[in-house]
Amino acid sequence: MADQYVCPNCGAAGLTVFYETHDAPVHSVLLLPTQEEALNFPRGEIKLGFCDQCGFITNVAYDPAPQDYSSRYEATQSFSPTFNAFSRRLANDLIARYDLRDKDVIEIGCGQGEFLVELCELGGNRGVGFDPAYDAERGLKADPEQIRFIADYYSERYTDYQADFVCCKMTLEHIDQTADFVSMVRRSIADRTDTIVFFQIPNATRVLRDLAFWDIYYEHCSYFTPGSLAYLFRRSGFDVLDVRTDYDDQYLMIEAKPACDPALVTADDAALAETRRDVEYFRTRIPAKLREWQTTVRDLHQQGQRIVIWGGGSKGVAFLTTLGFYDEIEYAVDINPRKHSMFMAGTGQETVGPDFLREYQPDTVIVMNPIYCDEIQRDLDRLGVSARLLPL
Ligand SMILES: [Zn+2]
């Protein structure tokens, strides 16, 4: 029990810790050019605490100080056709839902600008993207009259940039003070109450039910269920228009607009009871799940199999470090060429491109995200690699 810990989502005191891992690299996706740097990478503790008042889950041991969202931060997914198809479908869907044509769009945490450019090009919109990791050298080029990028954290300093649509994808889970952040977004919108706000984050309900420990890593300090996310937005002065999941339930999305008449907000009891059950399920089943993976991989290794993981990002780092795999798995495969010849934080595997497998001929490929299995199988067929795919 983290008795003194105050829930950053609702302000209640006392969170129950239900999962702990030690020695998690404080970053999973920084580009690390030497194995030594990867093995000696700074570590931190993860202690997931559950708030019984609002259903929020957070790493109560999280320290934001070592987080470095510089241009060494490499999290783009845009080398994957599966991901790109999803992204385009989402952009078209949002444009249709909210008539985003000839409108002003802000994206908070825009990465290298892929989604913002898509929204602006498909809908003929004007955009401003904020991200401290945005790198003008390699970020998407766009007509500066139409799209601008600001390499900084979004804050109230930028209230002058008003928009019809504010989107924020895969960012809120990196922010520990969640209510402060969403309230800041609400204040920045001020009296433009027609503004639509869209947030997308990982879906913690799926993480709990799938025992997806590979989705729990240091950068992600905040974990939301549909109930705790809707609660946060209502509490921060929004009316919630829709909450849904996508991408095989991996992503949780919310659409909201400023509330004209903010009412007293209480958590949804039914949703809270469901999360309580999911947390308890995770707490009791996770030790066996970890043992199962350790046994599977160590057995294959002892049989002399060559094993690689496919996915050199955060899931890969969390999988390898949580299970403590150093020698059992020699390489991590990734389709992002910027990651090639870099090393996995914590366990030090070299990241290689798919072509490397033509020579290496692994026996087993552990797939860090099953949604890419078809795409990976096509790559392996093309390369003449007959390895068995083992999805998480
Ligand atoms: Zn709470």
mmCIF file of C-alpha atoms and ligand atoms in Angstrom:
data_model
loop_
_atom_site.group_PDB
_atom_site.id
_atom_site.type_symbol
_atom_site.label_atom_id
_atom_site.label_comp_id
_atom_site.label_asym_id
_atom_site.label_seq_id
_atom_site.Cartn_x
_atom_site.Cartn_y
_atom_site.Cartn_z
ATOM 1 C CA MET A 1 0.000 0.000 0.000
ATOM 2 C CA ALA A 2 1.361 3.389 -0.974
ATOM 3 C CA ASP A 3 -0.496 5.086 1.883
ATOM 4 C CA GLN A 4 0.875 8.533 1.358
ATOM 5 C CA TYR A 5 0.559 8.578 -2.394
ATOM 6 C CA VAL A 6 -2.110 10.974 -3.628
ATOM 7 C CA CYS A 7 -3.858 9.892 -6.834
ATOM 8 C CA PRO A 8 -2.918 12.430 -9.535
ATOM 9 C CA ASN A 9 -6.168 11.635 -11.315
ATOM 10 C CA CYS A 10 -8.721 12.258 -8.554
ATOM 11 C CA GLY A 11 -6.846 13.508 -5.489
ATOM 12 C CA ALA A 12 -7.727 10.559 -3.219
ATOM 13 C CA ALA A 13 -5.009 9.315 -0.877
ATOM 14 C CA GLY A 14 -3.751 5.736 -0.656
ATOM 15 C CA LEU A 15 -3.060 3.539 -3.668
ATOM 16 C CA THR A 16 -2.734 -0.247 -3.562
ATOM 17 C CA VAL A 17 0.452 -1.548 -5.184
ATOM 18 C CA PHE A 18 -0.287 -4.731 -7.176
ATOM 19 C CA TYR A 19 2.717 -5.188 -9.498
ATOM 20 C CA GLU A 20 6.405 -4.443 -9.121
ATOM 21 C CA THR A 21 9.430 -4.793 -11.368
ATOM 22 C CA HIS A 22 12.885 -3.593 -10.526
ATOM 23 C CA ASP A 23 15.694 -2.511 -12.806
ATOM 24 C CA ALA A 24 13.470 -1.213 -15.613
ATOM 25 C CA PRO A 25 15.494 0.991 -17.981
ATOM 26 C CA VAL A 26 14.231 4.557 -17.505
ATOM 27 C CA HIS A 27 13.982 4.796 -21.300
ATOM 28 C CA SER A 28 13.177 2.057 -23.790
ATOM 29 C CA VAL A 29 13.416 3.823 -27.110
ATOM 30 C CA LEU A 30 16.474 6.060 -26.960
ATOM 31 C CA LEU A 31 18.979 5.216 -29.692
ATOM 32 C CA LEU A 32 21.941 3.577 -27.922
ATOM 33 C CA PRO A 33 24.927 3.050 -30.216
ATOM 34 C CA THR A 34 27.023 0.773 -27.952
ATOM 35 C CA GLN A 35 26.230 -2.387 -26.041
ATOM 36 C CA GLU A 36 28.048 -1.011 -23.024
ATOM 37 C CA GLU A 37 25.796 2.034 -22.912
ATOM 38 C CA ALA A 38 22.748 -0.227 -23.268
ATOM 39 C CA LEU A 39 23.797 -2.581 -20.453
ATOM 40 C CA ASN A 40 24.680 0.297 -18.130
ATOM 41 C CA PHE A 41 21.588 2.299 -18.914
ATOM 42 C CA PRO A 42 20.001 3.972 -15.838
ATOM 43 C CA ARG A 43 17.291 1.869 -14.191
ATOM 44 C CA GLY A 44 14.248 2.686 -12.167
ATOM 45 C CA GLU A 45 11.531 0.926 -10.235
ATOM 46 C CA ILE A 46 8.007 0.237 -11.375
ATOM 47 C CA LYS A 47 5.365 -0.132 -8.674
ATOM 48 C CA LEU A 48 1.888 -0.032 -10.144
ATOM 49 C CA GLY A 49 -0.620 1.418 -7.703
ATOM 50 C CA PHE A 50 -4.374 1.208 -8.137
ATOM 51 C CA CYS A 51 -6.704 3.988 -6.982
ATOM 52 C CA ASP A 52 -9.837 2.480 -5.554
ATOM 53 C CA GLN A 53 -11.678 5.797 -5.880
ATOM 54 C CA CYS A 54 -11.339 6.455 -9.633
ATOM 55 C CA GLY A 55 -9.778 3.304 -11.114
ATOM 56 C CA PHE A 56 -6.563 5.021 -12.201
ATOM 57 C CA ILE A 57 -3.309 3.051 -12.248
ATOM 58 C CA THR A 58 0.083 4.732 -11.899
ATOM 59 C CA ASN A 59 3.696 3.897 -11.168
ATOM 60 C CA VAL A 60 4.009 5.274 -7.642
ATOM 61 C CA ALA A 61 7.842 4.983 -7.899
ATOM 62 C CA TYR A 62 7.995 7.083 -11.075
ATOM 63 C CA ASP A 63 10.515 9.906 -11.267
ATOM 64 C CA PRO A 64 10.102 12.169 -14.304
ATOM 65 C CA ALA A 65 13.618 13.629 -13.925
ATOM 66 C CA PRO A 66 15.531 11.178 -16.169
ATOM 67 C CA GLN A 67 13.082 11.401 -19.064
ATOM 68 C CA ASP A 68 14.778 12.669 -22.199
ATOM 69 C CA TYR A 69 12.465 13.423 -25.114
ATOM 70 C CA SER A 70 15.226 14.701 -27.339
ATOM 71 C CA SER A 71 15.855 13.773 -30.957
ATOM 72 C CA ARG A 72 17.502 10.548 -29.684
ATOM 73 C CA TYR A 73 13.974 9.493 -28.735
ATOM 74 C CA GLU A 74 12.859 7.143 -31.500
ATOM 75 C CA ALA A 75 9.274 5.963 -31.331
ATOM 76 C CA THR A 76 7.956 6.275 -34.866
ATOM 77 C CA GLN A 77 5.767 3.422 -36.084
ATOM 78 C CA SER A 78 5.423 4.730 -39.603
ATOM 79 C CA PHE A 79 7.583 2.019 -41.202
ATOM 80 C CA SER A 80 4.757 -0.467 -40.726
ATOM 81 C CA PRO A 81 2.055 -0.779 -43.425
ATOM 82 C CA THR A 82 -0.357 -2.154 -40.780
ATOM 83 C CA PHE A 83 0.141 0.916 -38.620
ATOM 84 C CA ASN A 84 -0.052 3.332 -41.549
ATOM 85 C CA ALA A 85 -3.348 1.852 -42.723
ATOM 86 C CA PHE A 86 -4.763 2.291 -39.215
ATOM 87 C CA SER A 87 -3.499 5.855 -39.010
ATOM 88 C CA ARG A 88 -5.093 6.830 -42.323
ATOM 89 C CA ARG A 89 -8.386 5.199 -41.356
ATOM 90 C CA LEU A 90 -8.365 7.095 -38.051
ATOM 91 C CA ALA A 91 -7.630 10.428 -39.761
ATOM 92 C CA ASN A 92 -10.431 9.912 -42.274
ATOM 93 C CA ASP A 93 -12.800 8.859 -39.523
ATOM 94 C CA LEU A 94 -12.085 11.962 -37.390
ATOM 95 C CA ILE A 95 -12.420 14.228 -40.424
ATOM 96 C CA ALA A 96 -15.835 12.720 -41.183
ATOM 97 C CA ARG A 97 -17.051 12.738 -37.564
ATOM 98 C CA TYR A 98 -16.151 16.343 -36.852
ATOM 99 C CA ASP A 99 -16.223 17.836 -40.338
ATOM 100 C CA LEU A 100 -12.534 18.706 -40.140
ATOM 101 C CA ARG A 101 -12.218 20.563 -43.407
ATOM 102 C CA ASP A 102 -10.524 23.943 -43.702
ATOM 103 C CA LYS A 103 -10.123 23.964 -39.905
ATOM 104 C CA ASP A 104 -7.337 24.689 -37.406
ATOM 105 C CA VAL A 105 -5.823 21.637 -35.757
ATOM 106 C CA ILE A 106 -3.338 21.372 -32.867
ATOM 107 C CA GLU A 107 -1.503 18.162 -32.114
ATOM 108 C CA ILE A 108 0.117 17.832 -28.690
ATOM 109 C CA GLY A 109 2.992 15.324 -28.797
ATOM 110 C CA CYS A 110 3.054 15.098 -32.589
ATOM 111 C CA GLY A 111 6.296 13.099 -32.866
ATOM 112 C CA GLN A 112 7.744 13.727 -36.321
ATOM 113 C CA GLY A 113 4.374 15.010 -37.538
ATOM 114 C CA GLU A 114 3.057 11.998 -39.435
ATOM 115 C CA PHE A 115 -0.512 12.122 -38.139
ATOM 116 C CA LEU A 116 -0.837 15.914 -38.186
ATOM 117 C CA VAL A 117 0.271 16.068 -41.824
ATOM 118 C CA GLU A 118 -2.227 13.326 -42.659
ATOM 119 C CA LEU A 119 -5.100 15.189 -40.936
ATOM 120 C CA CYS A 120 -4.169 18.423 -42.693
ATOM 121 C CA GLU A 121 -3.641 16.934 -46.133
ATOM 122 C CA LEU A 122 -6.728 14.726 -46.131
ATOM 123 C CA GLY A 123 -8.998 17.472 -44.816
ATOM 124 C CA GLY A 124 -7.341 20.605 -46.183
ATOM 125 C CA ASN A 125 -6.741 21.790 -42.602
ATOM 126 C CA ARG A 126 -4.101 24.043 -41.037
ATOM 127 C CA GLY A 127 -2.000 22.522 -38.244
ATOM 128 C CA VAL A 128 0.380 23.322 -35.419
ATOM 129 C CA GLY A 129 2.290 20.415 -33.900
ATOM 130 C CA PHE A 130 4.085 20.448 -30.540
ATOM 131 C CA ASP A 131 6.747 17.927 -29.561
ATOM 132 C CA PRO A 132 10.120 18.377 -27.853
ATOM 133 C CA ALA A 133 11.406 15.372 -29.856
ATOM 134 C CA TYR A 134 10.426 16.938 -33.202
ATOM 135 C CA ASP A 135 13.518 17.180 -35.360
ATOM 136 C CA ALA A 136 13.318 19.610 -38.266
ATOM 137 C CA GLU A 137 16.063 17.676 -40.088
ATOM 138 C CA ARG A 138 14.044 14.492 -40.382
ATOM 139 C CA GLY A 139 10.507 15.521 -39.433
ATOM 140 C CA LEU A 140 7.983 15.713 -42.214
ATOM 141 C CA LYS A 141 8.320 18.715 -44.468
ATOM 142 C CA ALA A 142 5.180 20.709 -44.991
ATOM 143 C CA ASP A 143 4.147 24.058 -46.369
ATOM 144 C CA PRO A 144 4.813 26.399 -43.389
ATOM 145 C CA GLU A 145 1.697 28.366 -44.337
ATOM 146 C CA GLN A 146 -0.317 25.206 -43.697
ATOM 147 C CA ILE A 147 1.568 23.309 -40.975
ATOM 148 C CA ARG A 148 4.019 24.499 -38.329
ATOM 149 C CA PHE A 149 6.017 22.509 -35.806
ATOM 150 C CA ILE A 150 7.179 23.741 -32.421
ATOM 151 C CA ALA A 151 9.874 21.590 -30.775
ATOM 152 C CA ASP A 152 8.616 22.105 -27.233
ATOM 153 C CA TYR A 153 6.186 20.706 -24.672
ATOM 154 C CA TYR A 154 2.703 22.114 -25.100
ATOM 155 C CA SER A 155 1.738 24.391 -22.224
ATOM 156 C CA GLU A 156 -0.322 27.443 -21.394
ATOM 157 C CA ARG A 157 2.422 29.528 -22.997
ATOM 158 C CA TYR A 158 0.785 28.498 -26.256
ATOM 159 C CA THR A 159 -2.803 29.415 -25.403
ATOM 160 C CA ASP A 160 -2.758 31.865 -28.308
ATOM 161 C CA TYR A 161 -2.738 28.944 -30.727
ATOM 162 C CA GLN A 162 -6.470 28.305 -30.838
ATOM 163 C CA ALA A 163 -7.902 25.358 -32.707
ATOM 164 C CA ASP A 164 -11.141 23.702 -33.761
ATOM 165 C CA PHE A 165 -9.620 20.307 -33.013
ATOM 166 C CA VAL A 166 -6.971 19.389 -30.441
ATOM 167 C CA CYS A 167 -5.492 15.934 -30.705
ATOM 168 C CA CYS A 168 -3.044 14.169 -28.437
ATOM 169 C CA LYS A 169 -1.999 10.626 -29.256
ATOM 170 C CA MET A 170 0.163 8.336 -27.140
ATOM 171 C CA THR A 171 1.294 11.124 -24.811
ATOM 172 C CA LEU A 172 -0.922 11.217 -21.714
ATOM 173 C CA GLU A 173 0.476 7.842 -20.556
ATOM 174 C CA HIS A 174 3.894 9.563 -20.267
ATOM 175 C CA ILE A 175 2.547 12.266 -17.954
ATOM 176 C CA ASP A 176 2.337 11.568 -14.232
ATOM 177 C CA GLN A 177 0.238 14.548 -13.189
ATOM 178 C CA THR A 178 -2.718 13.625 -15.393
ATOM 179 C CA ALA A 179 -5.370 15.933 -13.933
ATOM 180 C CA ASP A 180 -3.001 18.916 -14.057
ATOM 181 C CA PHE A 181 -2.307 18.215 -17.701
ATOM 182 C CA VAL A 182 -5.880 17.723 -18.908
ATOM 183 C CA SER A 183 -7.010 20.772 -16.890
ATOM 184 C CA MET A 184 -4.251 22.783 -18.563
ATOM 185 C CA VAL A 185 -5.570 21.706 -21.962
ATOM 186 C CA ARG A 186 -9.071 22.735 -20.875
ATOM 187 C CA ARG A 187 -7.858 26.174 -19.711
ATOM 188 C CA SER A 188 -5.949 26.669 -22.963
ATOM 189 C CA ILE A 189 -9.161 26.207 -24.936
ATOM 190 C CA ALA A 190 -10.746 28.916 -22.763
ATOM 191 C CA ASP A 191 -14.176 29.956 -24.036
ATOM 192 C CA ARG A 192 -13.965 28.279 -27.458
ATOM 193 C CA THR A 193 -16.462 25.668 -26.346
ATOM 194 C CA ASP A 194 -16.931 24.178 -29.836
ATOM 195 C CA THR A 195 -13.376 22.820 -29.782
ATOM 196 C CA ILE A 196 -13.214 19.044 -30.032
ATOM 197 C CA VAL A 197 -10.509 17.250 -28.083
ATOM 198 C CA PHE A 198 -9.270 13.781 -29.052
ATOM 199 C CA PHE A 199 -6.870 11.695 -26.941
ATOM 200 C CA GLN A 200 -5.485 8.242 -27.675
ATOM 201 C CA ILE A 201 -3.524 6.138 -25.170
ATOM 202 C CA PRO A 202 -2.846 2.447 -24.470
ATOM 203 C CA ASN A 203 -5.845 0.565 -23.106
ATOM 204 C CA ALA A 204 -4.996 -0.648 -19.594
ATOM 205 C CA THR A 205 -8.019 -2.958 -19.480
ATOM 206 C CA ARG A 206 -6.446 -5.035 -22.241
ATOM 207 C CA VAL A 207 -3.037 -4.945 -20.487
ATOM 208 C CA LEU A 208 -4.643 -6.309 -17.308
ATOM 209 C CA ARG A 209 -6.781 -8.971 -19.009
ATOM 210 C CA ASP A 210 -4.015 -10.171 -21.357
ATOM 211 C CA LEU A 211 -1.416 -10.080 -18.564
ATOM 212 C CA ALA A 212 0.550 -7.922 -21.009
ATOM 213 C CA PHE A 213 3.574 -7.163 -18.824
ATOM 214 C CA TRP A 214 5.475 -6.117 -21.990
ATOM 215 C CA ASP A 215 3.216 -3.073 -22.123
ATOM 216 C CA ILE A 216 4.361 -1.916 -18.686
ATOM 217 C CA TYR A 217 7.547 0.118 -18.884
ATOM 218 C CA TYR A 218 9.132 3.084 -17.229
ATOM 219 C CA GLU A 219 8.112 5.836 -19.647
ATOM 220 C CA HIS A 220 4.488 4.840 -19.194
ATOM 221 C CA CYS A 221 3.694 6.078 -15.721
ATOM 222 C CA SER A 222 -0.093 6.421 -16.230
ATOM 223 C CA TYR A 223 -2.517 3.622 -17.158
ATOM 224 C CA PHE A 224 -6.155 4.247 -18.014
ATOM 225 C CA THR A 225 -9.262 2.164 -18.374
ATOM 226 C CA PRO A 226 -12.254 3.594 -20.271
ATOM 227 C CA GLY A 227 -13.829 4.461 -16.889
ATOM 228 C CA SER A 228 -10.853 6.296 -15.365
ATOM 229 C CA LEU A 229 -10.198 8.184 -18.597
ATOM 230 C CA ALA A 230 -13.780 9.407 -18.932
ATOM 231 C CA TYR A 231 -13.735 10.360 -15.254
ATOM 232 C CA LEU A 232 -10.571 12.437 -15.695
ATOM 233 C CA PHE A 233 -12.036 14.362 -18.619
ATOM 234 C CA ARG A 234 -15.330 15.055 -16.861
ATOM 235 C CA ARG A 235 -13.489 16.144 -13.750
ATOM 236 C CA SER A 236 -11.318 18.471 -15.853
ATOM 237 C CA GLY A 237 -14.290 20.337 -17.319
ATOM 238 C CA PHE A 238 -15.162 18.348 -20.438
ATOM 239 C CA ASP A 239 -18.287 16.632 -21.711
ATOM 240 C CA VAL A 240 -17.341 13.198 -22.979
ATOM 241 C CA LEU A 241 -18.681 12.536 -26.489
ATOM 242 C CA ASP A 242 -17.271 9.057 -27.026
ATOM 243 C CA VAL A 243 -14.885 6.523 -25.480
ATOM 244 C CA ARG A 244 -13.860 3.538 -27.579
ATOM 245 C CA THR A 245 -11.032 1.105 -28.311
ATOM 246 C CA ASP A 246 -9.272 0.288 -31.593
ATOM 247 C CA TYR A 247 -6.217 -1.509 -32.979
ATOM 248 C CA ASP A 248 -7.256 -4.890 -31.576
ATOM 249 C CA ASP A 249 -8.331 -3.168 -28.343
ATOM 250 C CA GLN A 250 -4.751 -1.959 -27.765
ATOM 251 C CA TYR A 251 -5.679 1.712 -28.017
ATOM 252 C CA LEU A 252 -8.178 3.625 -25.955
ATOM 253 C CA MET A 253 -9.648 6.790 -27.447
ATOM 254 C CA ILE A 254 -11.726 9.590 -26.058
ATOM 255 C CA GLU A 255 -13.498 12.486 -27.744
ATOM 256 C CA ALA A 256 -14.686 15.376 -25.617
ATOM 257 C CA LYS A 257 -15.658 19.019 -25.724
ATOM 258 C CA PRO A 258 -15.649 21.720 -23.063
ATOM 259 C CA ALA A 259 -18.578 21.346 -20.675
ATOM 260 C CA CYS A 260 -20.854 24.370 -20.670
ATOM 261 C CA ASP A 261 -22.214 23.501 -17.278
ATOM 262 C CA PRO A 262 -19.655 21.454 -15.324
ATOM 263 C CA ALA A 263 -21.497 19.274 -12.841
ATOM 264 C CA LEU A 264 -20.269 17.473 -9.748
ATOM 265 C CA VAL A 265 -18.411 14.447 -11.073
ATOM 266 C CA THR A 266 -18.393 11.023 -9.502
ATOM 267 C CA ALA A 267 -16.690 7.850 -10.703
ATOM 268 C CA ASP A 268 -18.788 5.233 -12.495
ATOM 269 C CA ASP A 269 -19.305 2.469 -9.889
ATOM 270 C CA ALA A 270 -19.845 -0.327 -12.396
ATOM 271 C CA ALA A 271 -16.678 0.575 -14.332
ATOM 272 C CA LEU A 272 -14.753 0.833 -11.078
ATOM 273 C CA ALA A 273 -15.908 -2.602 -9.914
ATOM 274 C CA GLU A 274 -14.835 -4.083 -13.254
ATOM 275 C CA THR A 275 -11.348 -2.536 -12.999
ATOM 276 C CA ARG A 276 -11.045 -3.802 -9.422
ATOM 277 C CA ARG A 277 -11.683 -7.332 -10.745
ATOM 278 C CA ASP A 278 -9.221 -6.878 -13.626
ATOM 279 C CA VAL A 279 -6.488 -5.646 -11.265
ATOM 280 C CA GLU A 280 -7.053 -8.604 -8.957
ATOM 281 C CA TYR A 281 -6.935 -11.004 -11.920
ATOM 282 C CA PHE A 282 -3.621 -9.485 -13.041
ATOM 283 C CA ARG A 283 -2.138 -9.538 -9.543
ATOM 284 C CA THR A 284 -2.885 -13.216 -8.998
ATOM 285 C CA ARG A 285 -2.037 -14.523 -12.481
ATOM 286 C CA ILE A 286 1.041 -12.527 -13.461
ATOM 287 C CA PRO A 287 3.667 -14.578 -11.530
ATOM 288 C CA ALA A 288 2.666 -17.741 -13.414
ATOM 289 C CA LYS A 289 2.629 -15.870 -16.724
ATOM 290 C CA LEU A 290 6.213 -14.665 -16.183
ATOM 291 C CA ARG A 291 7.381 -18.161 -15.207
ATOM 292 C CA GLU A 292 5.715 -19.616 -18.285
ATOM 293 C CA TRP A 293 7.644 -17.310 -20.640
ATOM 294 C CA GLN A 294 10.905 -17.900 -18.794
ATOM 295 C CA THR A 295 10.483 -21.666 -19.106
ATOM 296 C CA THR A 296 9.459 -21.531 -22.767
ATOM 297 C CA VAL A 297 12.420 -19.415 -23.860
ATOM 298 C CA ARG A 298 15.019 -21.153 -21.678
ATOM 299 C CA ASP A 299 13.860 -24.576 -22.960
ATOM 300 C CA LEU A 300 14.158 -23.472 -26.580
ATOM 301 C CA HIS A 301 17.577 -21.996 -25.845
ATOM 302 C CA GLN A 302 18.762 -25.228 -24.230
ATOM 303 C CA GLN A 303 17.617 -27.139 -27.306
ATOM 304 C CA GLY A 304 20.077 -24.979 -29.214
ATOM 305 C CA GLN A 305 17.460 -22.850 -30.962
ATOM 306 C CA ARG A 306 18.256 -19.427 -32.336
ATOM 307 C CA ILE A 307 15.659 -17.055 -30.957
ATOM 308 C CA VAL A 308 15.052 -13.419 -31.883
ATOM 309 C CA ILE A 309 12.370 -10.985 -30.891
ATOM 310 C CA TRP A 310 10.605 -8.912 -33.550
ATOM 311 C CA GLY A 311 10.050 -5.376 -32.284
ATOM 312 C CA GLY A 312 12.966 -3.311 -30.943
ATOM 313 C CA GLY A 313 10.815 -0.716 -29.176
ATOM 314 C CA SER A 314 9.381 -0.412 -25.699
ATOM 315 C CA LYS A 315 7.528 -3.735 -25.697
ATOM 316 C CA GLY A 316 10.762 -5.509 -26.607
ATOM 317 C CA VAL A 317 12.718 -3.779 -23.858
ATOM 318 C CA ALA A 318 9.983 -4.517 -21.292
ATOM 319 C CA PHE A 319 9.776 -8.180 -22.378
ATOM 320 C CA LEU A 320 13.545 -8.754 -22.193
ATOM 321 C CA THR A 321 14.232 -6.849 -18.974
ATOM 322 C CA THR A 322 11.185 -8.112 -17.051
ATOM 323 C CA LEU A 323 12.142 -11.711 -17.859
ATOM 324 C CA GLY A 324 15.901 -11.102 -17.592
ATOM 325 C CA PHE A 325 16.873 -12.495 -21.017
ATOM 326 C CA TYR A 326 20.463 -11.724 -21.962
ATOM 327 C CA ASP A 327 22.107 -14.686 -23.744
ATOM 328 C CA GLU A 328 18.948 -16.648 -24.513
ATOM 329 C CA ILE A 329 17.970 -14.141 -27.177
ATOM 330 C CA GLU A 330 20.718 -12.693 -29.344
ATOM 331 C CA TYR A 331 18.991 -10.126 -31.530
ATOM 332 C CA ALA A 332 15.992 -7.829 -31.774
ATOM 333 C CA VAL A 333 14.594 -7.245 -35.267
ATOM 334 C CA ASP A 334 13.067 -3.915 -36.209
ATOM 335 C CA ILE A 335 11.907 -2.460 -39.518
ATOM 336 C CA ASN A 336 12.926 1.099 -38.538
ATOM 337 C CA PRO A 337 16.394 1.618 -40.102
ATOM 338 C CA ARG A 338 17.278 4.282 -37.515
ATOM 339 C CA LYS A 339 17.343 1.508 -34.912
ATOM 340 C CA HIS A 340 19.697 -0.781 -36.825
ATOM 341 C CA SER A 341 23.083 -1.381 -35.158
ATOM 342 C CA MET A 342 21.706 0.176 -31.980
ATOM 343 C CA PHE A 343 21.311 -1.786 -28.734
ATOM 344 C CA MET A 344 18.364 -2.652 -26.495
ATOM 345 C CA ALA A 345 18.354 -0.688 -23.234
ATOM 346 C CA GLY A 346 18.918 -2.957 -20.233
ATOM 347 C CA THR A 347 19.713 -6.319 -21.826
ATOM 348 C CA GLY A 348 21.975 -5.116 -24.653
ATOM 349 C CA GLN A 349 20.767 -7.122 -27.689
ATOM 350 C CA GLU A 350 21.748 -5.617 -31.011
ATOM 351 C CA THR A 351 18.854 -4.377 -33.154
ATOM 352 C CA VAL A 352 19.036 -5.609 -36.730
ATOM 353 C CA GLY A 353 16.934 -5.206 -39.861
ATOM 354 C CA PRO A 354 14.829 -8.058 -41.276
ATOM 355 C CA ASP A 355 17.445 -8.720 -44.012
ATOM 356 C CA PHE A 356 19.874 -9.874 -41.330
ATOM 357 C CA LEU A 357 17.672 -12.946 -40.786
ATOM 358 C CA ARG A 358 18.417 -14.293 -44.285
ATOM 359 C CA GLU A 359 21.898 -15.141 -43.007
ATOM 360 C CA TYR A 360 21.110 -15.752 -39.330
ATOM 361 C CA GLN A 361 18.155 -18.115 -39.970
ATOM 362 C CA PRO A 362 16.460 -18.046 -36.546
ATOM 363 C CA ASP A 363 14.328 -20.988 -35.417
ATOM 364 C CA THR A 364 11.844 -18.915 -33.417
ATOM 365 C CA VAL A 365 10.712 -15.306 -33.809
ATOM 366 C CA ILE A 366 8.893 -13.958 -30.743
ATOM 367 C CA VAL A 367 6.532 -11.265 -32.000
ATOM 368 C CA MET A 368 6.171 -8.308 -29.624
ATOM 369 C CA ASN A 369 2.816 -7.280 -31.100
ATOM 370 C CA PRO A 370 0.548 -9.940 -32.636
ATOM 371 C CA ILE A 371 -1.150 -7.326 -34.818
ATOM 372 C CA TYR A 372 1.968 -7.421 -37.046
ATOM 373 C CA CYS A 373 2.070 -11.228 -37.493
ATOM 374 C CA ASP A 374 0.824 -11.175 -41.114
ATOM 375 C CA GLU A 375 3.221 -8.397 -42.036
ATOM 376 C CA ILE A 376 6.141 -10.242 -40.396
ATOM 377 C CA GLN A 377 5.235 -13.557 -42.022
ATOM 378 C CA ARG A 378 5.298 -11.861 -45.436
ATOM 379 C CA ASP A 379 8.780 -10.473 -44.686
ATOM 380 C CA LEU A 380 10.052 -13.877 -43.542
ATOM 381 C CA ASP A 381 8.634 -15.589 -46.650
ATOM 382 C CA ARG A 382 10.334 -13.017 -48.851
ATOM 383 C CA LEU A 383 13.648 -13.591 -47.060
ATOM 384 C CA GLY A 384 13.417 -17.388 -47.205
ATOM 385 C CA VAL A 385 13.270 -17.744 -43.430
ATOM 386 C CA SER A 386 11.154 -20.625 -42.140
ATOM 387 C CA ALA A 387 11.184 -19.704 -38.431
ATOM 388 C CA ARG A 388 8.203 -20.332 -36.193
ATOM 389 C CA LEU A 389 6.330 -17.213 -35.116
ATOM 390 C CA LEU A 390 5.576 -17.027 -31.414
ATOM 391 C CA PRO A 391 3.304 -14.033 -30.720
ATOM 392 C CA LEU A 392 2.997 -12.552 -27.235
HETATM 393 ZN ZN ZN B 1 -7.917 8.258 -8.240
#
